[in-house]
Coordinates of C-alpha atoms and ligand atoms in Angstrom, one line a residue:
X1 CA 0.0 0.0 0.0
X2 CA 1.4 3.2 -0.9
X3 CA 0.8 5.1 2.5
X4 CA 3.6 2.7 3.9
X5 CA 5.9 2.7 1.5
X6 CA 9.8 3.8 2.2
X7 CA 10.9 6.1 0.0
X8 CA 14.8 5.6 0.6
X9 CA 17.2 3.8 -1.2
X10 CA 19.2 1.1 0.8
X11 CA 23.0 1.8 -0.2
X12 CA 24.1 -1.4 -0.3
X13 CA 20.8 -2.2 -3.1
X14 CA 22.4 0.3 -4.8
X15 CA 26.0 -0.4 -4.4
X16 CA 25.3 -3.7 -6.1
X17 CA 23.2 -2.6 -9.0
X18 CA 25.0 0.6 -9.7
X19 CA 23.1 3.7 -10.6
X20 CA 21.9 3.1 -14.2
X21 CA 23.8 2.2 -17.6
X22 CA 25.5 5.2 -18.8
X23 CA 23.3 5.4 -22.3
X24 CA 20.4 5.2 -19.5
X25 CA 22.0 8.4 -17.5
X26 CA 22.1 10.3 -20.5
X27 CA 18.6 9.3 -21.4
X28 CA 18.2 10.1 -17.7
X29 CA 16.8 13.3 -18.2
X30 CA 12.8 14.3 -18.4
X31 CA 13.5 14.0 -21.8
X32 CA 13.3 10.7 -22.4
X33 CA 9.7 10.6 -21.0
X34 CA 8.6 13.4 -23.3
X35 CA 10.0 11.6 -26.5
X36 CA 8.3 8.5 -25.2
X37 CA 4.6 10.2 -25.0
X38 CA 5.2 11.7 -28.0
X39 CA 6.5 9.0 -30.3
X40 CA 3.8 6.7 -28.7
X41 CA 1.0 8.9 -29.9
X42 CA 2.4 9.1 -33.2
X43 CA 3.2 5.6 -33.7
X44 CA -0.3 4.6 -32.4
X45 CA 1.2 3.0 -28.6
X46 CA -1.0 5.3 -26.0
X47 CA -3.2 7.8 -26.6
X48 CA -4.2 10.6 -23.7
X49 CA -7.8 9.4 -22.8
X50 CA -10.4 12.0 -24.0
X51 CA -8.2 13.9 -25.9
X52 CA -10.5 16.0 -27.8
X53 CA -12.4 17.6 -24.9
X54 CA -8.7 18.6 -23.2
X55 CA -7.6 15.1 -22.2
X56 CA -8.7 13.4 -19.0
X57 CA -5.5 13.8 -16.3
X58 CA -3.9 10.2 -15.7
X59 CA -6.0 8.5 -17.8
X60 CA -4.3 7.0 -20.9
X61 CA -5.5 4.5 -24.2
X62 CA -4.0 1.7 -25.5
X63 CA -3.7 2.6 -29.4
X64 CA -3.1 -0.3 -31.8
X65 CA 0.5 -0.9 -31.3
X66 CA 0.2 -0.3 -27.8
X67 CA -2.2 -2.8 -26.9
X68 CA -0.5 -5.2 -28.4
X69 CA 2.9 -4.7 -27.2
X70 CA 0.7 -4.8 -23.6
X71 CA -1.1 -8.2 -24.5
X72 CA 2.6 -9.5 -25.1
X73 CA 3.7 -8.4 -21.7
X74 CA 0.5 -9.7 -20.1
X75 CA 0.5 -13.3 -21.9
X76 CA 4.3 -13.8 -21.5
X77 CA 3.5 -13.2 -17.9
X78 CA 0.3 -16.2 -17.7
X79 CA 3.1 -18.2 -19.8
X80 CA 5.7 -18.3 -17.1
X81 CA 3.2 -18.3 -14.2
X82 CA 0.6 -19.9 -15.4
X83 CA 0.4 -22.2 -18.3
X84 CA 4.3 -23.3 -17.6
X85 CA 3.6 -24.5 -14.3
X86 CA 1.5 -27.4 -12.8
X87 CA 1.0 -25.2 -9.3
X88 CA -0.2 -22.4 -10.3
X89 CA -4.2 -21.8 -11.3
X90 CA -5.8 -19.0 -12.9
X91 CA -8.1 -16.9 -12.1
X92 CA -10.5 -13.7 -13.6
X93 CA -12.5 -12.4 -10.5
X94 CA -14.8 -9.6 -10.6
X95 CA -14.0 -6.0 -9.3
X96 CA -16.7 -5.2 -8.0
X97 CA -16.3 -7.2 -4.7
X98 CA -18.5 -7.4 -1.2
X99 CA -17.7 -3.7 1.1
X100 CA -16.5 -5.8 3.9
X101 CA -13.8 -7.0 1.7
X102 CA -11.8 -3.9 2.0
X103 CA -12.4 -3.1 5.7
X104 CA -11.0 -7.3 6.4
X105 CA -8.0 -6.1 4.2
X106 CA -7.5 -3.1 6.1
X107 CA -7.9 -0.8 3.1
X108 CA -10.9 1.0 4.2
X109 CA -9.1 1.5 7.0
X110 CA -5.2 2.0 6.1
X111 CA -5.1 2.2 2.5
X112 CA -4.1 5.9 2.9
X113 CA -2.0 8.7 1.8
X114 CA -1.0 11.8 3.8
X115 CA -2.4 14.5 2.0
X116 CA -0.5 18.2 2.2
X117 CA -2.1 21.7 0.3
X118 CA 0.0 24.3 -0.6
X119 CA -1.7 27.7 1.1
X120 CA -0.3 29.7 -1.2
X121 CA -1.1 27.8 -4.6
X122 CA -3.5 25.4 -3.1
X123 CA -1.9 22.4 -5.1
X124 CA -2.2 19.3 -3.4
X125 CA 1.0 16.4 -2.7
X126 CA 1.6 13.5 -1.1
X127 CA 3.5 14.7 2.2
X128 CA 5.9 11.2 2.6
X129 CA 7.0 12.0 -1.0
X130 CA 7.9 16.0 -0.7
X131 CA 9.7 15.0 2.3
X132 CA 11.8 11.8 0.9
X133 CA 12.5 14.2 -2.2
X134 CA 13.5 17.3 -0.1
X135 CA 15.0 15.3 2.5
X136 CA 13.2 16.8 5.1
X137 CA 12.4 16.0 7.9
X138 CA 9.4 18.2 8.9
X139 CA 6.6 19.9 6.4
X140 CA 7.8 23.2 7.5
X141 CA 10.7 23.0 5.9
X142 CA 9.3 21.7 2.1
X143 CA 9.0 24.2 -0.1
X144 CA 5.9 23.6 -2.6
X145 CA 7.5 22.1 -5.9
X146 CA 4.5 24.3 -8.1
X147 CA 4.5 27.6 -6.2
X148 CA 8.0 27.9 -4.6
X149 CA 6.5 28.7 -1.0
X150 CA 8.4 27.6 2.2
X151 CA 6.9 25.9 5.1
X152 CA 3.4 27.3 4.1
X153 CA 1.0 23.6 4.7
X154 CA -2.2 22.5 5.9
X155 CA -1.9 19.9 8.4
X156 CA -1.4 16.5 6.7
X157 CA -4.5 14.5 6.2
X158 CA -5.1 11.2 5.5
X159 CA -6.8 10.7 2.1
X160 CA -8.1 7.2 1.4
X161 CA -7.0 6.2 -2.0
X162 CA -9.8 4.0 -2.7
X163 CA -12.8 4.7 -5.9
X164 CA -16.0 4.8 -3.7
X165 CA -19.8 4.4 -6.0
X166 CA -23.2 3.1 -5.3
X167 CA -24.6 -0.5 -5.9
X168 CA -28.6 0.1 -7.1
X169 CA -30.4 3.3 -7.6
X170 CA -29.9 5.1 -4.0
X171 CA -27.1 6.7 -3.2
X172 CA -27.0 5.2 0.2
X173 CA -24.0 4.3 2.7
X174 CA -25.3 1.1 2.7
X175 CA -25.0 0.7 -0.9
X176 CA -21.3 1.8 -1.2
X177 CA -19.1 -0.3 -3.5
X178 CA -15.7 0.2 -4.0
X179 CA -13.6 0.2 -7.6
X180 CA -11.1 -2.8 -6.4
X181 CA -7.4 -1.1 -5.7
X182 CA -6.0 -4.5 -6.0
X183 CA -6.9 -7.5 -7.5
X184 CA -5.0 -9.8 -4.5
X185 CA -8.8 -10.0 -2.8
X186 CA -10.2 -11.3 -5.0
X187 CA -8.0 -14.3 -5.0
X188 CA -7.9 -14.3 -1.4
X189 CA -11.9 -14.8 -1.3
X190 CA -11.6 -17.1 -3.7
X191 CA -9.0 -19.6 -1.9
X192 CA -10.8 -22.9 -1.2
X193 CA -12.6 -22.2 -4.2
X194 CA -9.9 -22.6 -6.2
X195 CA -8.2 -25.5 -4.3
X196 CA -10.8 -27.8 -4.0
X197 CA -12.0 -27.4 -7.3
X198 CA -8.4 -27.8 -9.2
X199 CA -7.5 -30.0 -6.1
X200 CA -4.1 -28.5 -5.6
X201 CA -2.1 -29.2 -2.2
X202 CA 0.1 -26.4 -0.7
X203 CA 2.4 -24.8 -1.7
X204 CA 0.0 -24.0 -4.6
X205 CA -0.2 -20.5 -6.5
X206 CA -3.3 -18.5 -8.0
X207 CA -2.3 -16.1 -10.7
X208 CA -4.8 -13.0 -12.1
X209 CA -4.4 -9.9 -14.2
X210 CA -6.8 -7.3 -13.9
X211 CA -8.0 -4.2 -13.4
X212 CA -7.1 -1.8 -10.5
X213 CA -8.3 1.6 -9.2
X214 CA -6.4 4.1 -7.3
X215 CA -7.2 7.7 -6.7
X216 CA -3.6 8.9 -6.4
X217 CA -2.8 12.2 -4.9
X218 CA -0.1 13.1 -7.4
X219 CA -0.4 10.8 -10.3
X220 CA 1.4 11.0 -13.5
X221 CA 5.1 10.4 -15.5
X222 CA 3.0 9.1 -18.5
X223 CA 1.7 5.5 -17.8
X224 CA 3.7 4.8 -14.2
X225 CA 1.6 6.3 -12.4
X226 CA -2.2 6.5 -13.4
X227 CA -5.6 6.1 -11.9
X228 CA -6.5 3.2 -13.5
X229 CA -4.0 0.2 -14.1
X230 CA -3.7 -3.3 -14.7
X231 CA -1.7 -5.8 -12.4
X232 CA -0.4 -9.0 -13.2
X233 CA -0.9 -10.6 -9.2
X234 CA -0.3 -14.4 -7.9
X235 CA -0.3 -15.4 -4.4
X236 CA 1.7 -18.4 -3.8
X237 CA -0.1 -20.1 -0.4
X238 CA 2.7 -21.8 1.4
X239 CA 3.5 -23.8 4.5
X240 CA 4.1 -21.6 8.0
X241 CA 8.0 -21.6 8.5
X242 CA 8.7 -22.3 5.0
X243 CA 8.0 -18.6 3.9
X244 CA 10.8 -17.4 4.3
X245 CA 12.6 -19.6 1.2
X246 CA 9.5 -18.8 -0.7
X247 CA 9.8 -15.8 -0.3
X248 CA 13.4 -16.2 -1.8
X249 CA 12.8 -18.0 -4.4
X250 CA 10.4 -16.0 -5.9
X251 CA 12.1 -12.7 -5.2
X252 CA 14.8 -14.3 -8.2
X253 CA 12.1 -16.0 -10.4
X254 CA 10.9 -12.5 -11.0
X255 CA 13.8 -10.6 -11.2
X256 CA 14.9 -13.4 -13.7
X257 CA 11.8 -12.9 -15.3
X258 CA 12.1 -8.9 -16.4
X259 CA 15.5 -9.5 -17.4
X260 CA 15.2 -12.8 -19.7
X261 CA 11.6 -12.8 -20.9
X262 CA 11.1 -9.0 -21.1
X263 CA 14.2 -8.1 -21.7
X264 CA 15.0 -5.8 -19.3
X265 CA 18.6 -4.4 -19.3
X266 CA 20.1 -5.9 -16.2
X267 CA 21.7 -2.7 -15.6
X268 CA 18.7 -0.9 -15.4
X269 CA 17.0 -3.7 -13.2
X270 CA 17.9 -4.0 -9.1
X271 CA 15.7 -5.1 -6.1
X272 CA 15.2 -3.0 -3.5
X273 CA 14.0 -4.4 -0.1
X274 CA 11.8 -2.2 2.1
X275 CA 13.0 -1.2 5.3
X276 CA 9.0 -0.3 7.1
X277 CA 7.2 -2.7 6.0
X278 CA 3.2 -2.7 5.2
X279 CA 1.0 -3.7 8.3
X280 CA 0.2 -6.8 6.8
X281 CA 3.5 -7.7 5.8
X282 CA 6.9 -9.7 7.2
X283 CA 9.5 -8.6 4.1
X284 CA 8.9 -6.8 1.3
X285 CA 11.0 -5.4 -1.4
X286 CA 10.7 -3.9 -5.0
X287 CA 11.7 -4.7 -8.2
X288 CA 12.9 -1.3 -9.7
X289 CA 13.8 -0.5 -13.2
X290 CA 15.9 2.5 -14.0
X291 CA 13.2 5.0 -16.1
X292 CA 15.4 8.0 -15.4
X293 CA 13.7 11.5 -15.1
X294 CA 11.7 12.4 -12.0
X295 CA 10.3 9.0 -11.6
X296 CA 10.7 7.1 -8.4
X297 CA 13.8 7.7 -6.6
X298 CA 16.5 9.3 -8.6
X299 CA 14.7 7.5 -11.7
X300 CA 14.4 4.6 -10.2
X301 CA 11.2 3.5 -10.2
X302 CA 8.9 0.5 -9.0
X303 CA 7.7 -2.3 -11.6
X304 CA 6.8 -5.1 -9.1
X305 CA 6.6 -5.7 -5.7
X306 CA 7.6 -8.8 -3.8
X307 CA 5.5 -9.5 -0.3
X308 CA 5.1 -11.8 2.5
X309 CA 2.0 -11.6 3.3
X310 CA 1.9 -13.8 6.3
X311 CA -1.5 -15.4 7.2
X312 CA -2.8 -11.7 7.8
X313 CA -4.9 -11.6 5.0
X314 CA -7.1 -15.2 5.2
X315 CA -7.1 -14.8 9.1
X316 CA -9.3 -11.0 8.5
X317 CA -11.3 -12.5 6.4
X318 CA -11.8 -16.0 8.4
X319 CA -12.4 -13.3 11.4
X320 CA -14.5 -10.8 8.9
X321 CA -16.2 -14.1 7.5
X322 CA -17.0 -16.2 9.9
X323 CA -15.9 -18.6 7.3
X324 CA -12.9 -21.3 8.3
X325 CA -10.4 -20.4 5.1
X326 CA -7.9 -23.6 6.6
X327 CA -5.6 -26.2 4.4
X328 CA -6.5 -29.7 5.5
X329 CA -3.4 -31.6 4.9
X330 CA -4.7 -35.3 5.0
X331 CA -1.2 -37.0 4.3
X332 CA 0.2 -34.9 7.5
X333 CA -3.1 -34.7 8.8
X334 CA -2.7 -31.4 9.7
X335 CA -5.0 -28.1 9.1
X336 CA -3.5 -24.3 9.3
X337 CA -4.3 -21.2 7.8
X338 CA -1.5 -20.9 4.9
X339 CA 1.0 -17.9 4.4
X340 CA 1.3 -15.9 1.7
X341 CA 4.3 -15.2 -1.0
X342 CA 2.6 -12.3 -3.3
X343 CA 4.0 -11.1 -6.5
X344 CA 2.7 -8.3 -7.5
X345 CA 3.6 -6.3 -11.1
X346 CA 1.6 -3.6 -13.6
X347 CA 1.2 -4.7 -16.7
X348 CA 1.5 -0.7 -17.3
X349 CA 4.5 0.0 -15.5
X350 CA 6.4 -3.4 -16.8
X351 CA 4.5 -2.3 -20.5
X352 CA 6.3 1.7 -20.2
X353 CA 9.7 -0.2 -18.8
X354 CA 9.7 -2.1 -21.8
X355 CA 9.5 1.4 -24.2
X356 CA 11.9 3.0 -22.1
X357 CA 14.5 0.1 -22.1
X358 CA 14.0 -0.1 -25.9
X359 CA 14.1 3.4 -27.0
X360 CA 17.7 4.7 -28.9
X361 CA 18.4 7.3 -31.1
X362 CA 21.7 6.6 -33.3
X363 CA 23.3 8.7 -36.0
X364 CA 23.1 6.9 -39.4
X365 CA 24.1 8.4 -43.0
X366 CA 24.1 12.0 -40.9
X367 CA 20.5 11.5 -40.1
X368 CA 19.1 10.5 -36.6
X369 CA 17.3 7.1 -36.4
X370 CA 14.9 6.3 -33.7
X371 CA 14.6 2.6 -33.2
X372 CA 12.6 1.0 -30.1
X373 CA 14.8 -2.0 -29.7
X374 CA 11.8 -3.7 -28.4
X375 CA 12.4 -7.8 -27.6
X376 CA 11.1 -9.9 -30.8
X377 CA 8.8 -11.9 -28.8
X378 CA 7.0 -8.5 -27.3
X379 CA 6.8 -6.8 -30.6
X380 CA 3.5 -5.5 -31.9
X381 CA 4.2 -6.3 -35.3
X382 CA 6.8 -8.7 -36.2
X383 CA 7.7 -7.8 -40.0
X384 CA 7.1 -5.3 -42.4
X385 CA 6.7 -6.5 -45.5
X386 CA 7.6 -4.5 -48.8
X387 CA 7.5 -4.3 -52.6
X388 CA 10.5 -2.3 -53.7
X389 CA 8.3 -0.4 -56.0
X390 CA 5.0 -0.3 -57.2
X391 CA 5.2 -2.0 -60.6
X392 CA 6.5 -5.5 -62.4
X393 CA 4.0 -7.9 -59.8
X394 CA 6.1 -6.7 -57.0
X395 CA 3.1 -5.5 -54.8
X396 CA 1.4 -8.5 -55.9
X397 CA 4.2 -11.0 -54.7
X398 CA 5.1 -8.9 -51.4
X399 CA 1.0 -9.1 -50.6
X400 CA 0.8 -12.9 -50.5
X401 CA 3.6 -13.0 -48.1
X402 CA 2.1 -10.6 -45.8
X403 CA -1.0 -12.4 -46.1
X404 CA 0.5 -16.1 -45.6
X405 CA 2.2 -14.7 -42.5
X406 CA -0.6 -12.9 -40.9
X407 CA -3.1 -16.5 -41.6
X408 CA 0.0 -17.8 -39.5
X409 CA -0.3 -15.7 -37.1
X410 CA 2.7 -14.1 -37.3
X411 CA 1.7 -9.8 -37.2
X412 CA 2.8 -8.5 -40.1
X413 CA 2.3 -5.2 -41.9
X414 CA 2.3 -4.6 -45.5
X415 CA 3.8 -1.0 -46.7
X416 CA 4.4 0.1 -50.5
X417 CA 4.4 3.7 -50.0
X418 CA 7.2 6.2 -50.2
X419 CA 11.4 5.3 -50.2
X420 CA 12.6 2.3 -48.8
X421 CA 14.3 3.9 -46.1
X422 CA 11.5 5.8 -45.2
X423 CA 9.7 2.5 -45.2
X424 CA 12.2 1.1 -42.9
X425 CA 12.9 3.7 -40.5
X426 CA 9.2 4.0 -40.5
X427 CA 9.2 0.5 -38.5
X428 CA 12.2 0.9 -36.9
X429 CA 10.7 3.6 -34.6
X430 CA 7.9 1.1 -33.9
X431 CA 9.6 -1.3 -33.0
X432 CA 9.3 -3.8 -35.7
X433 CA 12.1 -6.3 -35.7
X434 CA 12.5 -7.1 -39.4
X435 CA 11.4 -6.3 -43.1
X436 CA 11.2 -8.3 -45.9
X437 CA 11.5 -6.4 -49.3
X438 CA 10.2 -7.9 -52.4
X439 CA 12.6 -6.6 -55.3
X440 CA 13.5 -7.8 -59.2
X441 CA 15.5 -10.8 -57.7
X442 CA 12.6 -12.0 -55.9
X443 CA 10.8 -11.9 -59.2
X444 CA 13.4 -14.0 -60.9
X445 CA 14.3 -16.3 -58.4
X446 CA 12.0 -16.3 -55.3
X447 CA 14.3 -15.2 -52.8
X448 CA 13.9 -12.0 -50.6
X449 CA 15.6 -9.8 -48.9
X450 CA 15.5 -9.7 -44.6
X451 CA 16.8 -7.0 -42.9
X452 CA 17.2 -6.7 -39.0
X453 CA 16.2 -3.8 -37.3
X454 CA 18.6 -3.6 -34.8
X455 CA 22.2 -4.3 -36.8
X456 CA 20.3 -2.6 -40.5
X457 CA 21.9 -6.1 -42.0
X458 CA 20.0 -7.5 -44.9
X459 CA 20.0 -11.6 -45.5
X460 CA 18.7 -13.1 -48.9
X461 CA 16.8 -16.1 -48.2
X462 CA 14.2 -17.9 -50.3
X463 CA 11.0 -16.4 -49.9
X464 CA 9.7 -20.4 -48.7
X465 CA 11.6 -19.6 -46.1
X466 CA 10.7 -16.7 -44.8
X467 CA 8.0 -18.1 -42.2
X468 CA 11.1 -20.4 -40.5
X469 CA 13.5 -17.8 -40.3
X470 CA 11.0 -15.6 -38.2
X471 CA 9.7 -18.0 -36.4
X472 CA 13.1 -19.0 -35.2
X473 CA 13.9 -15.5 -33.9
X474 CA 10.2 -14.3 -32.4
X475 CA 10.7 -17.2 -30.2
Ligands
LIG501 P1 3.9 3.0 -5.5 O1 4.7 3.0 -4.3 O2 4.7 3.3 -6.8 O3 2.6 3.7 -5.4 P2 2.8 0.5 -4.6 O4 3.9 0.0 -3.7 O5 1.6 1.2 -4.0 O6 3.5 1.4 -5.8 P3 1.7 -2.1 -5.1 O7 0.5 -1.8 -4.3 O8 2.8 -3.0 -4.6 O9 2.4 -0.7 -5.5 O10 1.2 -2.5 -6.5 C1 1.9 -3.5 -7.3 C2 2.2 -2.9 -8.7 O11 1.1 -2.3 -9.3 C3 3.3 -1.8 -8.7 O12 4.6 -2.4 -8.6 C4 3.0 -1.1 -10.0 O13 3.7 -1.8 -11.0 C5 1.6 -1.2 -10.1 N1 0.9 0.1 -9.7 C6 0.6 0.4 -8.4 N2 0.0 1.7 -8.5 C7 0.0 2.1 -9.8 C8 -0.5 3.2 -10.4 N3 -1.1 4.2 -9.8 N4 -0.4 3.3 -11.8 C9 0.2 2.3 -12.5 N5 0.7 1.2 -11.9 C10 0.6 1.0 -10.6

């Protein structure tokens, strides 16, 4: 919960994961952000949400390339937690859940941020993050970050982060639903559900992606920090006294996971361990990825968080219940109340990491290329296919490619218009990893030419081939 968060940096974290890759520290400035938002919109990644009446704050789309880049992220994730494992289950629940949910988690309680206003410009900020920034150790000495003002604050107030609306047609307390501001709940509820029916034994795992609301006091650096999100959650239920090498384990699963399966720059990746832990929690730590800019702590900035849980979360609702939410081991013969190893990441945040990791600008033929370096595997589209020019059956040939691929299913995207190297760079700054150009050779002997995005090298392989060769490197 983001009321308990620490906002420091443990040196010894940082020590041993340095401070971000040089090309990252020179990226490292607010720049990089604005070049992200702004080559996203024009390459069709993320849109700002109701842009044409004046945008709504926080709130962004998912344009074409951009939700599939996401769905990538999000299935590669139910590959490795999911569908490659025979102990973990999945799981879609609703998010609209019962109110006493969130008073047995302790969020209608505690899920709080201390809220500070400006008296001079009345701009509102999260007090724990002015003073972590400012290093401060008292609001009087902040100064406001819009105005300039000194140790001029209302009294800090605690502002519950959670979406509040009404079930039915009266807008009565007793109707009050909340917009779920995490999707662990609902797998929580769901437990014995989920046990008996896929008749797992502990340790077992449920995995979900979904939806989450959170009405953030100071929201925004693009997509990292929004009021609507997705999260990719599974709560590994464990053994009491084995925790602790759960905990472990899974701490370097996912680490492993950003940097092999999403490709993460290992530089840019480290884990941070929380020093004040949440109330519900016995260690805890982050998995931080270096964005650079303002985000997080010097550009560091949160993609996943690691949690045990303890048994805090079935005992509430057991107590909130009255329901008995044991594991009955029969071989031990043996019933307790499991703990829980959480994993929690955004599909957004993991989704912007990806952008920012990929994005490079290089000097080629005195002209600056963007590329976005973006995994194969992730990509939107895998190959742009093109007809050198438009005459002599090229366009013809070069369309049943792309069309053989795409009934594959491998994304492709057929493009005949303007120069080839307009064509190319055209793809490179989406992110496409090849292009397959259709030229007189082709016509005369059926081979094409493949270039890669990243090293601009160009193969010639026969056009039958074309469907291995990619398929060999989307992996
Ligand atoms: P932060 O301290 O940055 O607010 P948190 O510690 O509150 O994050 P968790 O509650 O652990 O975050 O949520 C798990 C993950 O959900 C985070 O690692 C992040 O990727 C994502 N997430 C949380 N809040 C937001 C948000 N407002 N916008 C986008 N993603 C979010």
């Amino acid at each position: 919960m983001p009321a308990l968060k620490t906002p420091d940096l443990q040196g010894a974290a940082r020590a041993s994961h340095g401070t971000g890759p040089d090309a990252a520290q020179a990226m490292a400035d607010t720049d990089l952000m604005e070049k992200l938002v702004s080559l996203a919109k024009r390459r069709g990644y993320v849109f700002q949400s109701s842009e044409i009446y004046g945008g709504a704050a926080s709130v962004w789309d998912y344009g074409p390339l951009g939700v599939e880049l996401k769905r990538n992220v999000k299935e590669a994730w139910w590959k490795s937690m999911v569908h490659e494992r025979d102990d973990i289950e999945g799981l879609d629940a609703a998010i609209l859940m019962h109110p006493k949910v969130w008073e047995a988690s302790g969020h209608v309680a505690n899920f709080t941020d201390p809220l500070v206003e400006c008296l001079n410009c009345h701009r509102r900020f999260r007090e724990d993050t002015l003073l972590s920034e400012q290093a401060a150790a008292a609001s009087d000495q902040l100064q406001c970050p819009s105005c300039g003002t000194r140790g001029k604050w209302t009294e800090p107030r605690q502002f519950n982060l959670m979406f509040k609306t009404y079930k039915g047609p009266a807008e009565d307390s007793a109707e009050i639903v909340y917009l779920r501001p995490e999707t662990a709940q609902g797998i929580y509820v769901n437990f014995l559900n989920v046990q008996q029916s896929a008749r797992q034994k502990v340790p077992f795992g449920i995995a979900q992606i979904g939806k989450a609301f959170r009405n953030e006091i100071t929201p925004g650096n693009f997509t990292f920090r929004t009021l609507e999100f997705e999260q990719m959650e599974m709560q590994f239920f464990v053994k009491p006294g084995t925790d602790g090498e759960w905990f472990e384990q899974w701490r370097e699963r996912r680490l492993a996971w950003h940097r092999e399966v999403i490709g993460l720059d290992p530089d840019r990746l480290r884990y941070h361990p929380h020093e004040k832990l949440a109330h519900y929690a016995s260690a805890a730590g982050d998995v931080e990825f270096f964005f650079g800019g303002s985000i997080g702590d010097e550009g560091w900035g949160e993609i996943e968080g690691i949690h045990n849980r303890t048994d805090f979360d079935l005992k509430r609702h057991q107590e909130y219940s009255g329901k008995r939410l044991e594991y009955i081991d029969p071989a031990a013969g043996e019933r307790y109340v499991p703990y829980i190893i959480e994993t929690s990441a955004g599909a957004d945040r993991t989704t912007l990491a990806v952008l920012a990791n990929a994005y490079r600008e290089e000097a080629v033929e005195g002209e600056t290329r963007v590329v976005l370096g973006i995994k194969p595997s992730l990509a939107p589209i895998k190959t742009g296919v093109f007809p050198l020019v438009k005459k002599d059956g090229m366009p013809e040939r070069a369309g049943q490619i792309h069309e053989a691929l795409r009934v594959r299913g491998i994304p492709s995207f057929y493009d005949e218009s303007g120069a080839i190297g307009r064509r190319y760079r055209r793809q490179d700054e989406a992110g496409t990893p090849f292009g397959i150009t259709v030229d007189g050779e082709t016509m005369e002997n059926g081979t094409v030419t493949i270039r890669e995005r990243d090293t601009m090298t160009q193969a010639r392989i026969s056009q039958d081939e074309v469907e291995r060769y990619l398929q060999e490197r989307i992996g």
